[in-house]
């Protein structure tokens, strides 16, 4: 699977539409030119207008795509965050026991997210709605 930057593709399509509109304007000006027939000009304008419609369709499709991520890079960032969370948990154990439970919960949440990502994005170990809700609630609490 190849990953694309949908925003960059949308930008390219927008630029193509701008170029097509400018070209339509140039062809419109050539209607009075004796070197080309009116039929040829109209055919070219229709073709350019069709390209603009196609670009609009592609932009709409790209905006509907789900965002794709490089799983290895996501895991790398999460594992770094887990390392920092574990360090914070150890610091809290030594210096501020009142914050230990919060730091422990955050580290546990990050560890759970790593497992979810490794599992292909499933919210729970068995995919049940109840477990996925528990995970989401757990993650919300561990961030606070």
Short mmCIF file of C-alpha atoms in Angstrom, two decimals:
data_model
loop_
_atom_site.label_atom_id
_atom_site.label_comp_id
_atom_site.label_asym_id
_atom_site.label_seq_id
_atom_site.Cartn_x
_atom_site.Cartn_y
_atom_site.Cartn_z
CA UNK A 1 0.00 0.00 0.00
CA UNK A 2 1.29 3.45 -0.88
CA UNK A 3 0.51 6.44 1.30
CA UNK A 4 -0.52 9.71 -0.30
CA UNK A 5 -0.67 13.24 1.03
CA UNK A 6 -4.31 14.06 0.29
CA UNK A 7 -3.78 17.76 1.01
CA UNK A 8 -0.96 17.92 -1.54
CA UNK A 9 -3.11 16.11 -4.11
CA UNK A 10 -6.00 18.51 -3.47
CA UNK A 11 -3.60 21.43 -3.97
CA UNK A 12 -2.41 19.92 -7.29
CA UNK A 13 -6.01 19.50 -8.44
CA UNK A 14 -6.81 23.09 -7.48
CA UNK A 15 -3.81 24.32 -9.47
CA UNK A 16 -4.89 22.22 -12.45
CA UNK A 17 -8.37 23.76 -12.27
CA UNK A 18 -6.87 27.26 -12.17
CA UNK A 19 -4.73 26.46 -15.23
CA UNK A 20 -7.76 25.04 -17.05
CA UNK A 21 -9.83 28.14 -16.31
CA UNK A 22 -7.04 30.38 -17.62
CA UNK A 23 -6.80 28.24 -20.75
CA UNK A 24 -10.57 28.48 -21.26
CA UNK A 25 -10.24 32.26 -21.11
CA UNK A 26 -7.49 32.13 -23.76
CA UNK A 27 -9.61 29.91 -26.01
CA UNK A 28 -12.58 32.23 -25.56
CA UNK A 29 -10.43 35.09 -26.84
CA UNK A 30 -9.46 33.05 -29.92
CA UNK A 31 -13.07 32.78 -31.09
CA UNK A 32 -12.43 35.78 -33.31
CA UNK A 33 -9.18 34.34 -34.69
CA UNK A 34 -9.52 33.35 -38.35
CA UNK A 35 -6.92 30.56 -38.04
CA UNK A 36 -9.16 28.19 -36.05
CA UNK A 37 -12.75 27.15 -36.53
CA UNK A 38 -15.37 27.93 -33.94
CA UNK A 39 -16.11 24.19 -33.64
CA UNK A 40 -12.49 23.44 -32.67
CA UNK A 41 -12.54 26.18 -30.07
CA UNK A 42 -15.84 25.03 -28.58
CA UNK A 43 -14.59 21.42 -28.46
CA UNK A 44 -11.44 22.50 -26.60
CA UNK A 45 -13.46 24.58 -24.13
CA UNK A 46 -15.83 21.66 -23.46
CA UNK A 47 -12.84 19.38 -22.88
CA UNK A 48 -11.31 21.85 -20.40
CA UNK A 49 -14.63 22.26 -18.60
CA UNK A 50 -14.87 18.47 -18.30
CA UNK A 51 -11.36 18.43 -16.79
CA UNK A 52 -12.47 21.01 -14.21
CA UNK A 53 -15.52 18.89 -13.31
CA UNK A 54 -13.28 15.80 -13.00
CA UNK A 55 -10.85 17.71 -10.75
CA UNK A 56 -13.75 18.78 -8.52
CA UNK A 57 -14.88 15.15 -8.24
CA UNK A 58 -11.37 14.01 -7.33
CA UNK A 59 -11.07 16.72 -4.69
CA UNK A 60 -14.37 15.60 -3.14
CA UNK A 61 -13.19 11.99 -3.12
CA UNK A 62 -9.83 12.92 -1.57
CA UNK A 63 -11.57 14.89 1.18
CA UNK A 64 -13.60 11.78 2.04
CA UNK A 65 -10.58 9.47 2.34
CA UNK A 66 -9.64 8.28 5.77
CA UNK A 67 -6.22 9.41 6.84
CA UNK A 68 -3.58 6.73 6.47
CA UNK A 69 -0.63 6.55 8.81
CA UNK A 70 2.74 4.89 8.72
CA UNK A 71 2.19 2.41 11.56
CA UNK A 72 5.90 2.03 12.29
CA UNK A 73 6.32 5.78 12.75
CA UNK A 74 3.22 5.97 14.95
CA UNK A 75 4.53 3.11 17.09
CA UNK A 76 7.93 4.78 17.32
CA UNK A 77 6.34 7.99 18.63
CA UNK A 78 4.10 6.10 21.04
CA UNK A 79 7.01 4.07 22.39
CA UNK A 80 8.98 7.29 22.97
CA UNK A 81 5.95 8.72 24.78
CA UNK A 82 5.71 5.53 26.87
CA UNK A 83 9.38 5.86 27.80
CA UNK A 84 8.79 9.46 28.93
CA UNK A 85 5.65 8.41 30.82
CA UNK A 86 7.55 5.65 32.62
CA UNK A 87 10.28 8.14 33.58
CA UNK A 88 7.61 10.50 34.92
CA UNK A 89 6.02 7.62 36.83
CA UNK A 90 9.38 6.81 38.45
CA UNK A 91 9.97 10.48 39.29
CA UNK A 92 6.53 10.73 40.89
CA UNK A 93 7.19 7.58 42.94
CA UNK A 94 10.32 9.22 44.37
CA UNK A 95 9.32 12.87 44.63
CA UNK A 96 5.54 13.25 44.56
CA UNK A 97 3.53 10.13 45.49
CA UNK A 98 0.25 12.05 45.08
CA UNK A 99 0.82 12.27 41.33
CA UNK A 100 1.96 8.66 40.99
CA UNK A 101 -1.51 7.24 40.21
CA UNK A 102 -2.04 9.80 37.47
CA UNK A 103 1.38 9.11 35.91
CA UNK A 104 0.80 5.37 36.20
CA UNK A 105 -2.59 5.69 34.50
CA UNK A 106 -1.12 7.74 31.66
CA UNK A 107 1.68 5.21 31.12
CA UNK A 108 -0.85 2.36 31.16
CA UNK A 109 -2.98 4.22 28.63
CA UNK A 110 -0.04 4.71 26.28
CA UNK A 111 0.84 1.02 26.62
CA UNK A 112 -2.78 0.12 25.75
CA UNK A 113 -2.68 2.39 22.69
CA UNK A 114 0.52 0.71 21.51
CA UNK A 115 -1.23 -2.65 21.71
CA UNK A 116 -4.23 -1.28 19.81
CA UNK A 117 -1.99 0.04 17.03
CA UNK A 118 -0.04 -3.21 16.88
CA UNK A 119 -3.36 -5.05 16.65
CA UNK A 120 -4.26 -3.18 13.50
CA UNK A 121 -6.41 -0.50 15.08
CA UNK A 122 -8.95 -2.67 16.86
CA UNK A 123 -10.30 -0.85 19.88
CA UNK A 124 -10.41 -3.90 22.08
CA UNK A 125 -8.83 -7.30 22.41
CA UNK A 126 -12.00 -9.09 21.27
CA UNK A 127 -13.51 -6.17 19.36
CA UNK A 128 -16.48 -5.84 21.68
CA UNK A 129 -18.23 -2.50 22.02
CA UNK A 130 -18.09 -2.71 25.80
CA UNK A 131 -14.32 -3.12 25.86
CA UNK A 132 -13.72 -0.33 23.32
CA UNK A 133 -15.80 2.05 25.45
CA UNK A 134 -13.79 1.02 28.51
CA UNK A 135 -10.54 1.74 26.63
CA UNK A 136 -11.77 5.17 25.51
CA UNK A 137 -12.91 6.05 29.02
CA UNK A 138 -9.60 4.81 30.41
CA UNK A 139 -7.66 6.94 27.93
CA UNK A 140 -9.71 10.05 28.78
CA UNK A 141 -9.11 9.56 32.50
CA UNK A 142 -5.39 8.88 32.06
CA UNK A 143 -4.89 12.16 30.15
CA UNK A 144 -6.36 14.23 32.98
#
